[in-house]
Coordinates of C-alpha atoms in Angstrom, one line a residue:
X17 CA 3.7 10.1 5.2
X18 CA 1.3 8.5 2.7
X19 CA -2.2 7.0 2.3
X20 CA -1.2 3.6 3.0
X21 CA -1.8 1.4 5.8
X22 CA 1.2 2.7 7.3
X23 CA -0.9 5.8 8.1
X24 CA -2.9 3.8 10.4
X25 CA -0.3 4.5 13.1
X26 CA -1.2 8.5 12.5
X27 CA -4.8 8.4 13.8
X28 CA -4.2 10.5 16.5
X29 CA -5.6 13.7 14.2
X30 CA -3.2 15.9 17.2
X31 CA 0.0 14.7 15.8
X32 CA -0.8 15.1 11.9
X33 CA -1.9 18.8 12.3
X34 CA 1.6 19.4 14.4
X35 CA 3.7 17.7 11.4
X36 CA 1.4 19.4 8.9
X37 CA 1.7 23.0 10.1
X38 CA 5.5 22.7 9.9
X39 CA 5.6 20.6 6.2
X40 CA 3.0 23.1 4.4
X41 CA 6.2 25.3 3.5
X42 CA 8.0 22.4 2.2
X43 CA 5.1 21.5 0.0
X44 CA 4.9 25.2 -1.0
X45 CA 8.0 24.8 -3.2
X46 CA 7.2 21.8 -5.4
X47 CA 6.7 23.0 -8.9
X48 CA 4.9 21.0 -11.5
X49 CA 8.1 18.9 -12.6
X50 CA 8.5 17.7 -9.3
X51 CA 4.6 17.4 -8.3
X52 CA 4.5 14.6 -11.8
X53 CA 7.2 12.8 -10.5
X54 CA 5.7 12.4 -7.0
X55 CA 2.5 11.2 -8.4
X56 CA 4.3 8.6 -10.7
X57 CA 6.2 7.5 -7.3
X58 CA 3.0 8.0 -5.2
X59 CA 1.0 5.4 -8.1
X60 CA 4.0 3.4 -9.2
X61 CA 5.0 1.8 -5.8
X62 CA 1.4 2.0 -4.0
X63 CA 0.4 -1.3 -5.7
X64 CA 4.1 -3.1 -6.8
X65 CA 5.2 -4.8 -3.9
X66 CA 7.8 -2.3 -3.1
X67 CA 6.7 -0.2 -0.5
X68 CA 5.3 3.3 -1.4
X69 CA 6.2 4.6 1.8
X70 CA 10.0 4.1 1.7
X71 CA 10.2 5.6 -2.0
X72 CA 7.9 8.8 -1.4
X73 CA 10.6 9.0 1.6
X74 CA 13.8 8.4 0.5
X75 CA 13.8 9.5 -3.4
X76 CA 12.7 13.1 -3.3
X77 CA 15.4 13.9 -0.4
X78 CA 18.0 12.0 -2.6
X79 CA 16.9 14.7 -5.1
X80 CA 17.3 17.2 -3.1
X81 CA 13.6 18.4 -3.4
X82 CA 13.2 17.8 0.7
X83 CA 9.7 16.5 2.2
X84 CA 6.7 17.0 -0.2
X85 CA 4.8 17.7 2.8
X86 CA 1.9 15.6 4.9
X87 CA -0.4 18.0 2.7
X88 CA 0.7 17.3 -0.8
X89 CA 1.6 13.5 -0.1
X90 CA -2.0 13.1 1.6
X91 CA -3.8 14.9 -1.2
X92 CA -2.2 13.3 -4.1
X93 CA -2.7 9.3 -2.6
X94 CA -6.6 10.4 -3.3
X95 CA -5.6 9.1 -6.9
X96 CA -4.4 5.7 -5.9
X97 CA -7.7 5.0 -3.8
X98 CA -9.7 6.6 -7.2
X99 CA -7.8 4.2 -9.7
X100 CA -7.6 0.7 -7.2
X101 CA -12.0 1.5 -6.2
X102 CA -12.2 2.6 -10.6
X103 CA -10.1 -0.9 -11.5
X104 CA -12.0 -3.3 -9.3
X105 CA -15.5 -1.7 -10.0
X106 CA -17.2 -4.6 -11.1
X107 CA -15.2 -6.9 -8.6
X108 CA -16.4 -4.8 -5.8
X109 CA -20.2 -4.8 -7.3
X110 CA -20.1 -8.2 -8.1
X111 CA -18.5 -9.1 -4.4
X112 CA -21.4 -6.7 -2.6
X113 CA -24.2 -7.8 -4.9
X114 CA -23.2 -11.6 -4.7
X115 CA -23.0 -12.0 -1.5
X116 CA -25.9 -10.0 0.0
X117 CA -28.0 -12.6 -2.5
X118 CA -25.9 -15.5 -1.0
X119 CA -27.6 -14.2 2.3
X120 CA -30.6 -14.2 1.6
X121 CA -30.4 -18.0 -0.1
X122 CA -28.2 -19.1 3.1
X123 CA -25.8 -20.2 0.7
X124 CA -22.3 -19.2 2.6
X125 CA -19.8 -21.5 0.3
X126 CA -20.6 -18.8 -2.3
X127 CA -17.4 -17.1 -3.9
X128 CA -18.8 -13.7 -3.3
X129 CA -19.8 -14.2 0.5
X130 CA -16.2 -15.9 1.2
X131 CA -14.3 -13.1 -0.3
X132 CA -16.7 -10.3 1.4
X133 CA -16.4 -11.9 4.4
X134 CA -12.7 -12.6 4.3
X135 CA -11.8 -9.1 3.1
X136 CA -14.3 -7.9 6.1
X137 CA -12.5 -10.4 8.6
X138 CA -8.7 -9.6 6.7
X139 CA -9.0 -5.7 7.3
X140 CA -9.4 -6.0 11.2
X141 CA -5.8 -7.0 11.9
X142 CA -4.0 -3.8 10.7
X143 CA -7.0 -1.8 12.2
X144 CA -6.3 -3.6 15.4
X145 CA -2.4 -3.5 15.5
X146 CA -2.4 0.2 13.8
X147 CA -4.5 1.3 16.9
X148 CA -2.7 -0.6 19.3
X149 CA 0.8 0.9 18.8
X150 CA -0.4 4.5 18.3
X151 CA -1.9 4.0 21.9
X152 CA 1.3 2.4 23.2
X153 CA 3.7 4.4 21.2
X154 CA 1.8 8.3 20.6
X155 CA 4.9 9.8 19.0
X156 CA 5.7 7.0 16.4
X157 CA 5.7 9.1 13.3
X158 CA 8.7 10.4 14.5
X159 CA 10.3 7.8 16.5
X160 CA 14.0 5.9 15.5
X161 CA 11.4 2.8 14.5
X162 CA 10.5 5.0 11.3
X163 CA 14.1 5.7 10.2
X164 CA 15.8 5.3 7.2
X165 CA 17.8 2.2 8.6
X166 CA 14.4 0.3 10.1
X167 CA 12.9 1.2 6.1
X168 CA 16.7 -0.4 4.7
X169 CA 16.6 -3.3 6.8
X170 CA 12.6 -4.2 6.5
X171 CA 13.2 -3.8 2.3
X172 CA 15.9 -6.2 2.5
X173 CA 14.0 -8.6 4.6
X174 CA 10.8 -8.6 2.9
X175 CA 12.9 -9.1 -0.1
X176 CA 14.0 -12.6 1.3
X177 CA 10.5 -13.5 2.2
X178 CA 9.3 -13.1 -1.1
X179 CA 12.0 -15.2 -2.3
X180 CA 10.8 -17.6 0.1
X181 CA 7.5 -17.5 -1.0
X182 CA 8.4 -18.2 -4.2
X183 CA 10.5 -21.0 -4.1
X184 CA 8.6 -23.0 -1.6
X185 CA 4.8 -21.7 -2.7
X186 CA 2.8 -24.2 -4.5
X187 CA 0.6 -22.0 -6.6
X188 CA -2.2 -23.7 -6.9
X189 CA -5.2 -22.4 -6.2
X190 CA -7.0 -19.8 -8.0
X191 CA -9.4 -17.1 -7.6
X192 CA -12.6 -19.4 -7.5
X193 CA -10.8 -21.1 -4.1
X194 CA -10.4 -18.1 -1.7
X195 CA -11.2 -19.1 1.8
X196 CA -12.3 -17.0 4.0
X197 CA -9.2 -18.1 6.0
X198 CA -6.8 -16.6 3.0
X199 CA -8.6 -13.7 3.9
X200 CA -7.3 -13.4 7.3
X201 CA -4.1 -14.8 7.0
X202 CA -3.7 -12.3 4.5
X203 CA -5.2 -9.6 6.2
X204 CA -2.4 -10.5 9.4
X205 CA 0.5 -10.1 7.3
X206 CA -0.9 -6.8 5.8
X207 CA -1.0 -5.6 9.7
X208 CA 3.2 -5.7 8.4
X209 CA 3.1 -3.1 6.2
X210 CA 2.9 -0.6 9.5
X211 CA 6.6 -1.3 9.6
X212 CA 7.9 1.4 7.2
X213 CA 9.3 -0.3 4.0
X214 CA 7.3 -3.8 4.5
X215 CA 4.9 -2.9 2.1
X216 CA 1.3 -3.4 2.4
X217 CA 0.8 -5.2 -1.3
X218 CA 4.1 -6.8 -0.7
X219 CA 3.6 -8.4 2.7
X220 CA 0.4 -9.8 1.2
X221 CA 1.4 -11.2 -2.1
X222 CA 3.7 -12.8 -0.2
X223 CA 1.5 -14.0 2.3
X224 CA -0.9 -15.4 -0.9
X225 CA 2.0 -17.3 -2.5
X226 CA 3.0 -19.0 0.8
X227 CA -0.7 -20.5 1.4
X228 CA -0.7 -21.1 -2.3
X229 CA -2.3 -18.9 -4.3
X230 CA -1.4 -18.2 -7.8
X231 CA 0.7 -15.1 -8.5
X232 CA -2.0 -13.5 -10.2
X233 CA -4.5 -14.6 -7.7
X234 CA -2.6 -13.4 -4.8
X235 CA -1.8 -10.1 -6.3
X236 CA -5.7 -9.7 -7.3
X237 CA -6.9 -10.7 -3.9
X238 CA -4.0 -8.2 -2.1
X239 CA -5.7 -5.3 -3.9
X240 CA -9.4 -5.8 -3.2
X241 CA -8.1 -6.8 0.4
X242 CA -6.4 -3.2 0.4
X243 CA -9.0 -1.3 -0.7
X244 CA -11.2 -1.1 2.7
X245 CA -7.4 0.0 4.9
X246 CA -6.2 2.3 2.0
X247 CA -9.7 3.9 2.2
X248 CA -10.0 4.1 6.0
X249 CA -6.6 5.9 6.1
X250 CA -7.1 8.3 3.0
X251 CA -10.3 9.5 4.8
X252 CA -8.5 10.1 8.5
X253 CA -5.6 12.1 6.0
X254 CA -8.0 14.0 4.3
X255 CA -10.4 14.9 7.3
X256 CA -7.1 16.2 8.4
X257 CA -6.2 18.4 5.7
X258 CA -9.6 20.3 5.5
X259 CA -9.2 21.0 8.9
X260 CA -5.5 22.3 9.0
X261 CA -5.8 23.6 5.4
X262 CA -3.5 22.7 2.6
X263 CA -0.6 25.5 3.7
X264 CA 0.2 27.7 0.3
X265 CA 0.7 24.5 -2.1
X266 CA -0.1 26.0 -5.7
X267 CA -3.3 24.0 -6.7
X268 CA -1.8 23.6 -10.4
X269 CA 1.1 21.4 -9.1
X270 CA -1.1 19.5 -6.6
X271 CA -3.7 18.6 -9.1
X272 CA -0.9 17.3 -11.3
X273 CA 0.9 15.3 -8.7
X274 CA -3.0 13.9 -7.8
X275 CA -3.7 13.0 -11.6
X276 CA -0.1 11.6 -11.7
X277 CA -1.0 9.3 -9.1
X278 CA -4.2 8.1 -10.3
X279 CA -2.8 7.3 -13.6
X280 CA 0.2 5.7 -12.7
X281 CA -1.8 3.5 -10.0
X282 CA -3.7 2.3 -12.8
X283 CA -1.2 1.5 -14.8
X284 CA 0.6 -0.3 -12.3
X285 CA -2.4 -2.4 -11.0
X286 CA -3.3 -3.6 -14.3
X287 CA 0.8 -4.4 -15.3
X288 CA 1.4 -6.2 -11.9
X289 CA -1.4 -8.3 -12.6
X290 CA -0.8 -9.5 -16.3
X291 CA 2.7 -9.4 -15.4
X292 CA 2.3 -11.9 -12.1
X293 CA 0.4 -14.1 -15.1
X294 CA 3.2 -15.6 -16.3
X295 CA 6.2 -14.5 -14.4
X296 CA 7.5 -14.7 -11.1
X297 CA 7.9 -12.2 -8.3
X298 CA 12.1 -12.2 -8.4
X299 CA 12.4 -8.9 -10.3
X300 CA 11.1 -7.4 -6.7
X301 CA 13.0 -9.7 -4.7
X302 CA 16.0 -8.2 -6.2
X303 CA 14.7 -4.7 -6.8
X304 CA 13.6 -4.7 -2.8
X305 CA 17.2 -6.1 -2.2
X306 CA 19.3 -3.7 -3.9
X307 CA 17.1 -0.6 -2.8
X308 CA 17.7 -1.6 1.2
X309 CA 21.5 -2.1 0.5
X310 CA 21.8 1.4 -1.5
X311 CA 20.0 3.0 1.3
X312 CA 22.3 1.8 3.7
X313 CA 25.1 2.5 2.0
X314 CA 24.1 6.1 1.3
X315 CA 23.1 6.6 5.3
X316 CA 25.9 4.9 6.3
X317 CA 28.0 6.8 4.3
X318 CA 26.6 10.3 5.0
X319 CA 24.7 10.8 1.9
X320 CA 21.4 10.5 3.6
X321 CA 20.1 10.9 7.3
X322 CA 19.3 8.3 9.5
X323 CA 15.6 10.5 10.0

């Protein structure tokens, strides 16, 4: 379980203690190797449009390191909300302060009021939805609908929408000519990434290059427009971890795994940006392609559970 949108289907704080009680033990075991790794994972595929949930799920059992734990995974995700808020600093200044003066001067075509507003407006869908099927479904977290085989299968269809996106995307608008609309459009497909393996980043990058946004642009905009759900989530984690305790996790190992992922999330915001510049999206087509297949492959084959 990690601190991305997914983890807006875990706000019932009743079911996180329960899973947290019996994962402390597990989390007890990771050593300072294994807690680097984690982070690199935890910041690595937060922000690429691969899904951070599948990987922190699937790669450390295919190691045979077991769960991390709801405690170490929820601790360590602090450093991927630090390094998106520490990247976008003056975005997020610039946004607040811009459009509380376009306010006051009435004028509401401003840049900085139509992204406030449609990063406001964009973040209510996976709030909504994220709500709406804890209510209707309150054992989700552990229901056949957050298996290996639904993560598989969403990886391999994301992939294909991404593709899509990019063959049929015009690309031409940039960051100047954000609608408020992009923001919601945007904001619905994000409401995706509670399907385990969709990907928060990628279901809106891919949402950005099908109402035309620029690579870049899209990727940009998906960050800023993750920052208010990745936040939301991380705090309902965390509240829950300083109740329940963190178990007997070594602190050494967790504050590596947390600096891990603060780096690492950096890094890969600033990359996938420069990268998305001048290339195209296809390398994660194909990554999120081959990384459903395998995982099929190995559950179907025995070398993983279908849990």
């Amino acid at each position: 379980m990690i601190f991305t949108p997914d983890l807006f289907l875990n706000l019932g704080a009743a079911d996180v203690l329960a899973q947290t009680a019996s994962s402390a033990s597990i989390g007890s075991d990771i050593n300072i190797i294994e807690a680097f790794f984690l982070g690199l994972i935890q910041g690595v595929t937060e922000f690429l449009p691969i899904s951070s949930t599948a990987h922190l799920k699937v790669i450390p059992v295919m190691l045979g390191w077991g769960d991390p734990g709801i405690a170490f995974t929820a601790i360590i995700q602090l450093g991927s909300i630090v390094a998106v808020v520490w990247f976008f600093w003056q975005d997020l200044v610039q946004v607040v302060l811009g459009s509380w003066q376009a306010i006051q001067k009435k004028d509401y075509e401003s840049v900085d009021f139509r992204l406030a507003l449609g990063i406001a407006l964009g973040t209510i869908p996976i709030v909504f939805f994220g709500l709406l099927i804890k209510l209707l479904i309150p054992d989700y977290d552990n229901s056949p609908l957050r298996s290996m085989v639904v993560i598989a299968f969403a990886s391999i269809g994301m992939a294909f929408l991404l593709g899509l996106a990019e063959n049929i995307g015009t690309r031409k608008r940039d960051f100047e000519q954000l609608k408020v609309r992009d923001g919601v459009l945007m904001g619905l497909a994000e409401a995706l990434a509670l399907i385990p393996g969709v990907s928060r980043s990628g279901s809106t990058i891919t949402a950005g290059l099908f109402i035309g946004l620029e690579r870049a642009t899209a990727a940009r905009f998906s960050f800023l427009l993750g920052i208010p759900a990745i936040t939301l989530a991380g705090i309902v984690e965390l509240k829950t971890v300083l109740v329940d305790g963190i178990g007997n996790i070594p602190i050494f190992p967790l504050l590596v795994g947390l600096i891990s992922a603060a780096i690492f999330s950096y890094l890969s915001i600033a990359w996938l940006i420069r990268y998305l510049q001048s290339k195209s999206t296809w390398i994660f087509v194909w990554y999120r392609l081959a990384f459903g297949v395998m995982i099929l492959a190995a559950v179907w084959g025995g070398a993983l559970k279908n849990i």
